Amino acid sequence: AHTIARIRDPEYANELTQLKADLDLDMIINPEHAVAGEIARLIEFPPAANVEVFKKGRVVLLEMRLTENMSIVNKSLKDITEKGIKGILIGGVLRGDDVIIPKGDFVLLPGDKIFIVGRNSRIVQFCKHIGVYMPKIKSVMIMGGGRIAYYLAKYLQEMEIKVKIIEKNKDRCLELSELLPKALIINGDGSDETILNSENLDSMGAFVAITDRDEDNIIAALLAKQYGVKKSIAKISRENFFDAIMNLGIDNIVSPKQITANFILSYVRGLKNAMGNPVDVLYKIMENKAEAIEFTAGKTTKFLDVPLKNLKLKEGILIAAIIRKNDIIIPHGSDVIKEKDNVILFVKDKELTDLNDIV
């Protein structure tokens, strides 16, 4: 039997590895901590519709919707690469309901959702190049003072971002002010526009609505956009709301259920493959129609040191990046996979449990 435990208390947040060993658990997940990490990444990359990380943040997978004014629109991927955008890969495109693993002659159109892989610094350069770069967010207002708010404030303060939390419960405000001495904690109802206004919502770089009420989160996040806040994020628990909300104008919707499911799916998929090349990380992308997976190449990998151009990859599979020690390789035909490399794949219409399954 395998045991997956959910740990929510902030007191244990920094001791998960030790807890896992002490209690002989197979996997530990802290959903609130995971959601806070996701929101922090969205704030770090303001143009993104979604951000995932591989190899502890060294490689970023960023989702972005293309608009008419972006310099890469109506150009082929080959043209874009030749124009000097190096070190990133556009590995997947969602066009309407179609999931596309694009080749060099593929032309990007307005409305496409693209999925880009690269090192942090390269992704920032890419955003600048295409004309969507937004300056670093310096201040964030958080509506709701629960566990996610606590973890998020810690992340943001590490990023040297000023944090203001609005929370209804007075006792919780006192608790937060002790836990987060550098944050400004306001006792008030964040769903009340007069309070948001009096706390200078219009001067904030980002607004995050993470109360337990989906409706309040949606309305407040929409209000923030009306006030001119560049980045507005809402937590939504009921997934039947998703499709209706996506077109309202909120920049990002985060789903604790989806984030938790990704963690557990990575683990379960890895279990199926306990003997081979383990699944390190797995993300459902392109509205759950495709996956981005990180494997570690091992002794059992059948194609070590074989040039990628000599591999007959199955349809719907793309090798997006290879991480070798300190190097991040956006691969070409002459590149090879070596033992202990981390290999990031884009996969459509398949459930891979082993790196060997790509050929």
Short mmCIF file of C-alpha atoms in Angstrom, two decimals:
data_model
loop_
_atom_site.label_atom_id
_atom_site.label_comp_id
_atom_site.label_asym_id
_atom_site.label_seq_id
_atom_site.Cartn_x
_atom_site.Cartn_y
_atom_site.Cartn_z
CA ALA A 1 0.00 0.00 0.00
CA HIS A 2 1.09 3.56 -0.67
CA THR A 3 0.35 6.44 1.69
CA ILE A 4 -0.17 10.03 0.52
CA ALA A 5 -0.68 12.55 3.33
CA ARG A 6 -2.04 16.08 3.18
CA ILE A 7 -0.27 18.43 5.62
CA ARG A 8 -1.77 21.90 5.93
CA ASP A 9 -0.35 23.44 9.10
CA PRO A 10 2.28 26.16 8.45
CA GLU A 11 4.27 24.89 11.47
CA TYR A 12 5.19 21.78 9.47
CA ALA A 13 5.81 23.51 6.13
CA ASN A 14 9.60 23.51 6.44
CA GLU A 15 9.80 19.98 7.85
CA LEU A 16 7.97 17.98 5.18
CA THR A 17 11.01 15.89 4.20
CA GLN A 18 11.70 14.93 7.81
CA LEU A 19 8.00 14.20 8.45
CA LYS A 20 7.88 11.97 5.39
CA ALA A 21 10.80 9.93 6.72
CA ASP A 22 9.60 9.83 10.35
CA LEU A 23 6.07 8.70 9.47
CA ASP A 24 7.14 6.41 6.61
CA LEU A 25 4.92 8.26 4.12
CA ASP A 26 5.29 7.81 0.37
CA MET A 27 4.23 11.34 -0.50
CA ILE A 28 3.29 14.53 1.33
CA ILE A 29 1.35 17.38 -0.19
CA ASN A 30 0.56 20.75 1.32
CA PRO A 31 -2.17 22.09 -1.03
CA GLU A 32 -2.12 25.67 0.31
CA HIS A 33 1.66 25.87 -0.01
CA ALA A 34 1.43 24.54 -3.58
CA VAL A 35 -1.26 27.09 -4.53
CA ALA A 36 0.79 29.93 -3.01
CA GLY A 37 3.82 28.83 -5.06
CA GLU A 38 1.75 28.84 -8.24
CA ILE A 39 0.43 32.37 -7.53
CA ALA A 40 3.93 33.63 -6.70
CA ARG A 41 5.19 32.38 -10.09
CA LEU A 42 2.32 34.15 -11.88
CA ILE A 43 3.33 37.38 -10.13
CA GLU A 44 6.99 36.82 -11.04
CA PHE A 45 6.01 36.50 -14.74
CA PRO A 46 3.16 39.02 -15.17
CA PRO A 47 2.44 38.33 -18.89
CA ALA A 48 1.80 34.63 -18.22
CA ALA A 49 -1.58 32.93 -18.21
CA ASN A 50 0.08 30.03 -16.39
CA VAL A 51 3.57 29.15 -15.13
CA GLU A 52 5.01 25.75 -14.17
CA VAL A 53 8.57 24.89 -13.14
CA PHE A 54 10.96 21.99 -13.65
CA LYS A 55 14.14 21.05 -11.81
CA LYS A 56 13.28 23.17 -8.76
CA GLY A 57 12.59 26.31 -10.78
CA ARG A 58 15.60 26.26 -13.09
CA VAL A 59 13.42 25.71 -16.15
CA VAL A 60 10.12 27.52 -16.65
CA LEU A 61 7.08 26.49 -18.70
CA LEU A 62 5.04 29.58 -19.48
CA GLU A 63 1.61 29.79 -21.10
CA MET A 64 0.66 32.96 -22.97
CA ARG A 65 -2.19 34.05 -25.24
CA LEU A 66 -1.05 35.83 -28.42
CA THR A 67 -2.56 39.17 -29.43
CA GLU A 68 -2.36 41.16 -32.69
CA ASN A 69 0.31 43.54 -31.39
CA MET A 70 2.93 40.88 -30.57
CA SER A 71 5.92 40.76 -32.92
CA ILE A 72 5.81 36.95 -33.35
CA VAL A 73 2.21 36.86 -34.64
CA ASN A 74 1.80 35.73 -38.30
CA LYS A 75 5.38 34.43 -38.32
CA SER A 76 6.62 30.84 -38.56
CA LEU A 77 8.64 29.29 -35.73
CA LYS A 78 11.61 29.06 -38.11
CA ASP A 79 11.42 32.83 -38.76
CA ILE A 80 11.19 33.55 -35.03
CA THR A 81 14.30 31.46 -34.28
CA GLU A 82 16.24 33.11 -37.13
CA LYS A 83 15.34 36.56 -35.74
CA GLY A 84 17.57 35.75 -32.79
CA ILE A 85 15.22 34.49 -30.09
CA LYS A 86 17.53 31.86 -28.62
CA GLY A 87 17.31 29.56 -25.62
CA ILE A 88 13.53 29.09 -25.62
CA LEU A 89 11.24 26.62 -27.33
CA ILE A 90 7.60 27.06 -28.30
CA GLY A 91 6.65 23.45 -27.64
CA GLY A 92 2.87 23.50 -27.80
CA VAL A 93 0.03 25.58 -29.23
CA LEU A 94 -3.65 25.52 -28.32
CA ARG A 95 -5.69 26.92 -31.22
CA GLY A 96 -9.38 26.81 -30.36
CA ASP A 97 -9.82 23.22 -29.22
CA ASP A 98 -6.89 21.89 -31.27
CA VAL A 99 -3.68 20.85 -29.50
CA ILE A 100 -0.69 21.24 -31.80
CA ILE A 101 2.94 20.17 -31.30
CA PRO A 102 4.32 22.64 -33.86
CA LYS A 103 7.10 22.17 -36.41
CA GLY A 104 9.35 24.87 -37.91
CA ASP A 105 6.93 25.92 -40.67
CA PHE A 106 4.03 26.41 -38.22
CA VAL A 107 2.67 30.00 -38.30
CA LEU A 108 1.44 31.60 -35.06
CA LEU A 109 -1.89 33.47 -35.13
CA PRO A 110 -3.64 35.95 -32.82
CA GLY A 111 -5.67 34.09 -30.18
CA ASP A 112 -3.26 31.12 -30.06
CA LYS A 113 -2.20 29.99 -26.61
CA ILE A 114 1.50 29.16 -26.74
CA PHE A 115 3.55 27.10 -24.28
CA ILE A 116 7.18 28.19 -23.98
CA VAL A 117 10.06 26.39 -22.24
CA GLY A 118 13.33 28.01 -21.19
CA ARG A 119 15.52 29.34 -18.42
CA ASN A 120 14.04 32.22 -16.34
CA SER A 121 16.28 34.88 -17.86
CA ARG A 122 15.59 33.68 -21.44
CA ILE A 123 11.83 33.77 -20.87
CA VAL A 124 12.11 37.38 -19.66
CA GLN A 125 14.16 38.26 -22.79
CA PHE A 126 11.53 36.57 -24.96
CA CYS A 127 8.72 38.58 -23.35
CA LYS A 128 10.64 41.84 -23.93
CA HIS A 129 11.36 40.86 -27.53
CA ILE A 130 7.71 40.24 -28.41
CA GLY A 131 6.54 43.44 -26.71
CA VAL A 132 4.69 42.05 -23.69
CA TYR A 133 7.28 42.61 -21.00
CA MET A 134 5.81 44.15 -17.87
CA PRO A 135 8.03 45.71 -15.21
CA LYS A 136 8.55 43.80 -11.97
CA ILE A 137 5.53 43.91 -9.67
CA LYS A 138 6.48 45.76 -6.48
CA SER A 139 3.29 45.62 -4.41
CA VAL A 140 0.51 43.05 -3.97
CA MET A 141 -2.85 43.29 -2.21
CA ILE A 142 -4.18 39.95 -0.94
CA MET A 143 -7.87 39.57 -0.09
CA GLY A 144 -8.32 36.81 2.49
CA GLY A 145 -5.92 35.93 5.29
CA GLY A 146 -5.98 32.12 5.33
CA ARG A 147 -3.10 29.68 5.00
CA ILE A 148 -2.56 30.43 1.30
CA ALA A 149 -2.19 34.14 2.13
CA TYR A 150 0.44 33.34 4.77
CA TYR A 151 2.51 31.15 2.42
CA LEU A 152 2.08 33.60 -0.46
CA ALA A 153 3.21 36.56 1.65
CA LYS A 154 6.37 34.62 2.60
CA TYR A 155 7.11 33.92 -1.09
CA LEU A 156 6.46 37.54 -2.11
CA GLN A 157 8.61 38.98 0.67
CA GLU A 158 11.49 36.76 -0.50
CA MET A 159 10.96 38.41 -3.91
CA GLU A 160 11.16 41.85 -2.17
CA ILE A 161 7.53 42.66 -2.95
CA LYS A 162 5.45 44.73 -0.52
CA VAL A 163 2.43 42.83 0.80
CA LYS A 164 -0.92 44.10 2.09
CA ILE A 165 -3.45 41.54 3.40
CA ILE A 166 -7.13 42.36 3.99
CA GLU A 167 -8.85 39.94 6.39
CA LYS A 168 -12.30 40.07 8.05
CA ASN A 169 -11.46 38.17 11.22
CA LYS A 170 -9.77 40.38 13.83
CA ASP A 171 -8.09 37.50 15.70
CA ARG A 172 -6.64 36.18 12.44
CA CYS A 173 -5.32 39.69 11.68
CA LEU A 174 -3.46 39.75 15.02
CA GLU A 175 -2.07 36.28 14.29
CA LEU A 176 -0.90 37.31 10.80
CA SER A 177 0.71 40.51 12.09
CA GLU A 178 2.85 38.37 14.43
CA LEU A 179 3.68 35.80 11.74
CA LEU A 180 4.35 38.44 9.04
CA PRO A 181 5.81 41.52 10.77
CA LYS A 182 6.88 43.09 7.43
CA ALA A 183 3.40 42.80 5.86
CA LEU A 184 0.61 45.35 6.34
CA ILE A 185 -2.46 43.57 7.76
CA ILE A 186 -5.83 45.34 7.41
CA ASN A 187 -8.91 44.23 9.36
CA GLY A 188 -11.82 44.64 6.96
CA ASP A 189 -14.09 43.03 4.37
CA GLY A 190 -12.18 42.79 1.10
CA SER A 191 -15.41 42.32 -0.85
CA ASP A 192 -16.40 45.88 0.15
CA GLU A 193 -15.31 48.28 -2.60
CA THR A 194 -14.97 51.24 -0.20
CA ILE A 195 -12.32 49.34 1.79
CA LEU A 196 -10.39 48.36 -1.34
CA ASN A 197 -10.57 51.95 -2.51
CA SER A 198 -9.42 53.38 0.82
CA GLU A 199 -6.47 50.95 0.79
CA ASN A 200 -5.36 52.33 -2.60
CA LEU A 201 -6.20 49.34 -4.77
CA ASP A 202 -5.46 51.44 -7.87
CA SER A 203 -1.79 51.81 -6.88
CA MET A 204 -1.16 48.05 -6.53
CA GLY A 205 0.93 46.02 -8.96
CA ALA A 206 -1.21 42.92 -8.44
CA PHE A 207 -4.38 41.85 -6.64
CA VAL A 208 -4.99 38.30 -5.37
CA ALA A 209 -8.43 37.16 -4.17
CA ILE A 210 -8.11 33.96 -2.13
CA THR A 211 -11.05 33.88 0.29
CA ASP A 212 -13.17 30.75 0.72
CA ARG A 213 -15.98 32.26 -1.38
CA ASP A 214 -15.57 31.88 -5.16
CA GLU A 215 -18.15 34.59 -5.90
CA ASP A 216 -16.36 37.17 -3.74
CA ASN A 217 -13.02 36.28 -5.35
CA ILE A 218 -14.40 36.70 -8.87
CA ILE A 219 -16.11 40.04 -8.17
CA ALA A 220 -13.10 41.49 -6.33
CA ALA A 221 -10.66 40.35 -9.05
CA LEU A 222 -12.87 41.97 -11.73
CA LEU A 223 -13.07 45.14 -9.66
CA ALA A 224 -9.27 45.23 -9.44
CA LYS A 225 -9.08 45.20 -13.26
CA GLN A 226 -11.53 48.13 -13.38
CA TYR A 227 -9.23 50.01 -11.01
CA GLY A 228 -6.37 49.49 -13.46
CA VAL A 229 -4.44 46.81 -11.57
CA LYS A 230 -2.15 45.11 -14.13
CA LYS A 231 -2.36 41.57 -12.67
CA SER A 232 -5.52 40.19 -11.11
CA ILE A 233 -5.70 36.60 -9.78
CA ALA A 234 -8.66 34.71 -8.28
CA LYS A 235 -8.79 31.35 -6.51
CA ILE A 236 -11.75 29.25 -7.64
CA SER A 237 -12.70 25.96 -5.99
CA ARG A 238 -15.71 25.03 -8.13
CA GLU A 239 -14.41 23.99 -11.51
CA ASN A 240 -17.80 24.33 -13.22
CA PHE A 241 -17.21 28.11 -12.94
CA PHE A 242 -14.03 27.97 -15.03
CA ASP A 243 -15.30 28.29 -18.59
CA ALA A 244 -17.69 31.10 -17.66
CA ILE A 245 -14.99 33.10 -15.88
CA MET A 246 -12.12 32.72 -18.35
CA ASN A 247 -13.52 35.37 -20.70
CA LEU A 248 -14.46 37.94 -18.06
CA GLY A 249 -11.06 39.64 -17.99
CA ILE A 250 -9.43 38.23 -14.84
CA ASP A 251 -5.78 37.52 -15.68
CA ASN A 252 -5.42 34.21 -13.86
CA ILE A 253 -7.66 31.64 -12.21
CA VAL A 254 -6.02 29.17 -9.81
CA SER A 255 -7.62 25.89 -8.79
CA PRO A 256 -6.37 24.16 -5.62
CA LYS A 257 -7.97 20.90 -6.83
CA GLN A 258 -6.11 20.99 -10.16
CA ILE A 259 -2.76 21.82 -8.52
CA THR A 260 -3.17 19.00 -5.98
CA ALA A 261 -4.25 16.58 -8.73
CA ASN A 262 -1.09 17.34 -10.74
CA PHE A 263 1.10 16.49 -7.71
CA ILE A 264 -0.69 13.21 -7.09
CA LEU A 265 -0.76 12.28 -10.78
CA SER A 266 3.03 12.77 -11.01
CA TYR A 267 3.45 10.40 -8.09
CA VAL A 268 1.03 7.75 -9.37
CA ARG A 269 2.51 7.84 -12.90
CA GLY A 270 5.96 7.46 -11.33
CA LEU A 271 4.76 4.43 -9.35
CA LYS A 272 3.81 2.58 -12.52
CA ASN A 273 7.42 2.95 -13.50
CA ALA A 274 9.29 2.22 -10.29
CA MET A 275 11.92 0.15 -12.14
CA GLY A 276 12.72 2.38 -15.10
CA ASN A 277 13.22 6.10 -15.73
CA PRO A 278 11.14 7.85 -13.06
CA VAL A 279 8.58 10.60 -13.68
CA ASP A 280 9.92 13.57 -11.69
CA VAL A 281 7.23 16.12 -12.49
CA LEU A 282 4.02 16.05 -14.51
CA TYR A 283 1.74 18.95 -15.44
CA LYS A 284 -1.55 18.82 -17.27
CA ILE A 285 -1.43 21.64 -19.84
CA MET A 286 -3.47 22.98 -22.76
CA GLU A 287 -6.75 22.76 -20.82
CA ASN A 288 -5.84 19.21 -19.71
CA LYS A 289 -5.49 18.01 -23.31
CA ALA A 290 -1.71 17.47 -23.12
CA GLU A 291 1.05 16.92 -20.58
CA ALA A 292 4.48 18.33 -19.85
CA ILE A 293 6.58 15.64 -18.17
CA GLU A 294 10.08 15.58 -16.68
CA PHE A 295 11.92 12.23 -16.65
CA THR A 296 15.39 11.34 -15.41
CA ALA A 297 17.37 9.28 -17.92
CA GLY A 298 18.93 6.21 -16.31
CA LYS A 299 20.92 3.10 -17.14
CA THR A 300 17.77 1.49 -18.60
CA THR A 301 17.21 4.30 -21.13
CA LYS A 302 17.58 2.63 -24.53
CA PHE A 303 18.82 5.60 -26.54
CA LEU A 304 21.60 7.15 -24.43
CA ASP A 305 24.15 9.06 -26.56
CA VAL A 306 22.08 8.63 -29.74
CA PRO A 307 21.63 11.90 -31.72
CA LEU A 308 18.01 12.99 -31.44
CA LYS A 309 17.71 13.23 -35.24
CA ASN A 310 18.19 9.42 -35.32
CA LEU A 311 15.29 8.75 -32.93
CA LYS A 312 11.91 7.93 -34.45
CA LEU A 313 9.72 9.70 -31.89
CA LYS A 314 6.09 8.65 -31.70
CA GLU A 315 3.49 11.08 -33.06
CA GLY A 316 2.55 13.85 -30.61
CA ILE A 317 5.82 13.81 -28.62
CA LEU A 318 8.39 16.62 -28.47
CA ILE A 319 11.65 16.72 -26.52
CA ALA A 320 11.44 20.28 -25.22
CA ALA A 321 14.56 20.58 -23.05
CA ILE A 322 17.44 18.60 -21.58
CA ILE A 323 18.92 19.60 -18.21
CA ARG A 324 22.50 18.38 -17.75
CA LYS A 325 24.12 19.49 -14.49
CA ASN A 326 24.20 23.30 -14.85
CA ASP A 327 23.37 23.36 -18.56
CA ILE A 328 19.88 23.81 -19.96
CA ILE A 329 19.80 22.58 -23.55
CA ILE A 330 17.03 23.46 -26.01
CA PRO A 331 17.78 20.44 -28.18
CA HIS A 332 18.61 20.19 -31.87
CA GLY A 333 19.06 17.10 -34.02
CA SER A 334 22.72 16.60 -33.09
CA ASP A 335 22.09 16.72 -29.32
CA VAL A 336 21.99 13.50 -27.28
CA ILE A 337 20.48 12.32 -24.00
CA LYS A 338 23.01 11.15 -21.40
CA GLU A 339 22.56 9.17 -18.20
CA LYS A 340 21.28 11.36 -15.30
CA ASP A 341 19.95 14.03 -17.70
CA ASN A 342 16.55 15.48 -16.87
CA VAL A 343 14.43 15.35 -20.02
CA ILE A 344 11.34 17.56 -20.44
CA LEU A 345 8.72 16.34 -22.91
CA PHE A 346 5.51 17.72 -24.39
CA VAL A 347 3.08 14.85 -24.91
CA LYS A 348 -0.27 14.80 -26.69
CA ASP A 349 -2.85 11.97 -26.59
CA LYS A 350 -0.65 9.63 -24.53
CA GLU A 351 0.05 8.66 -20.92
CA LEU A 352 3.77 8.02 -20.69
CA THR A 353 5.12 6.14 -17.69
CA ASP A 354 8.66 5.60 -19.01
CA LEU A 355 11.11 7.67 -21.03
CA ASN A 356 11.63 4.65 -23.31
CA ASP A 357 7.99 4.95 -24.41
CA ILE A 358 8.78 7.97 -26.62
CA VAL A 359 10.16 5.78 -29.45
#
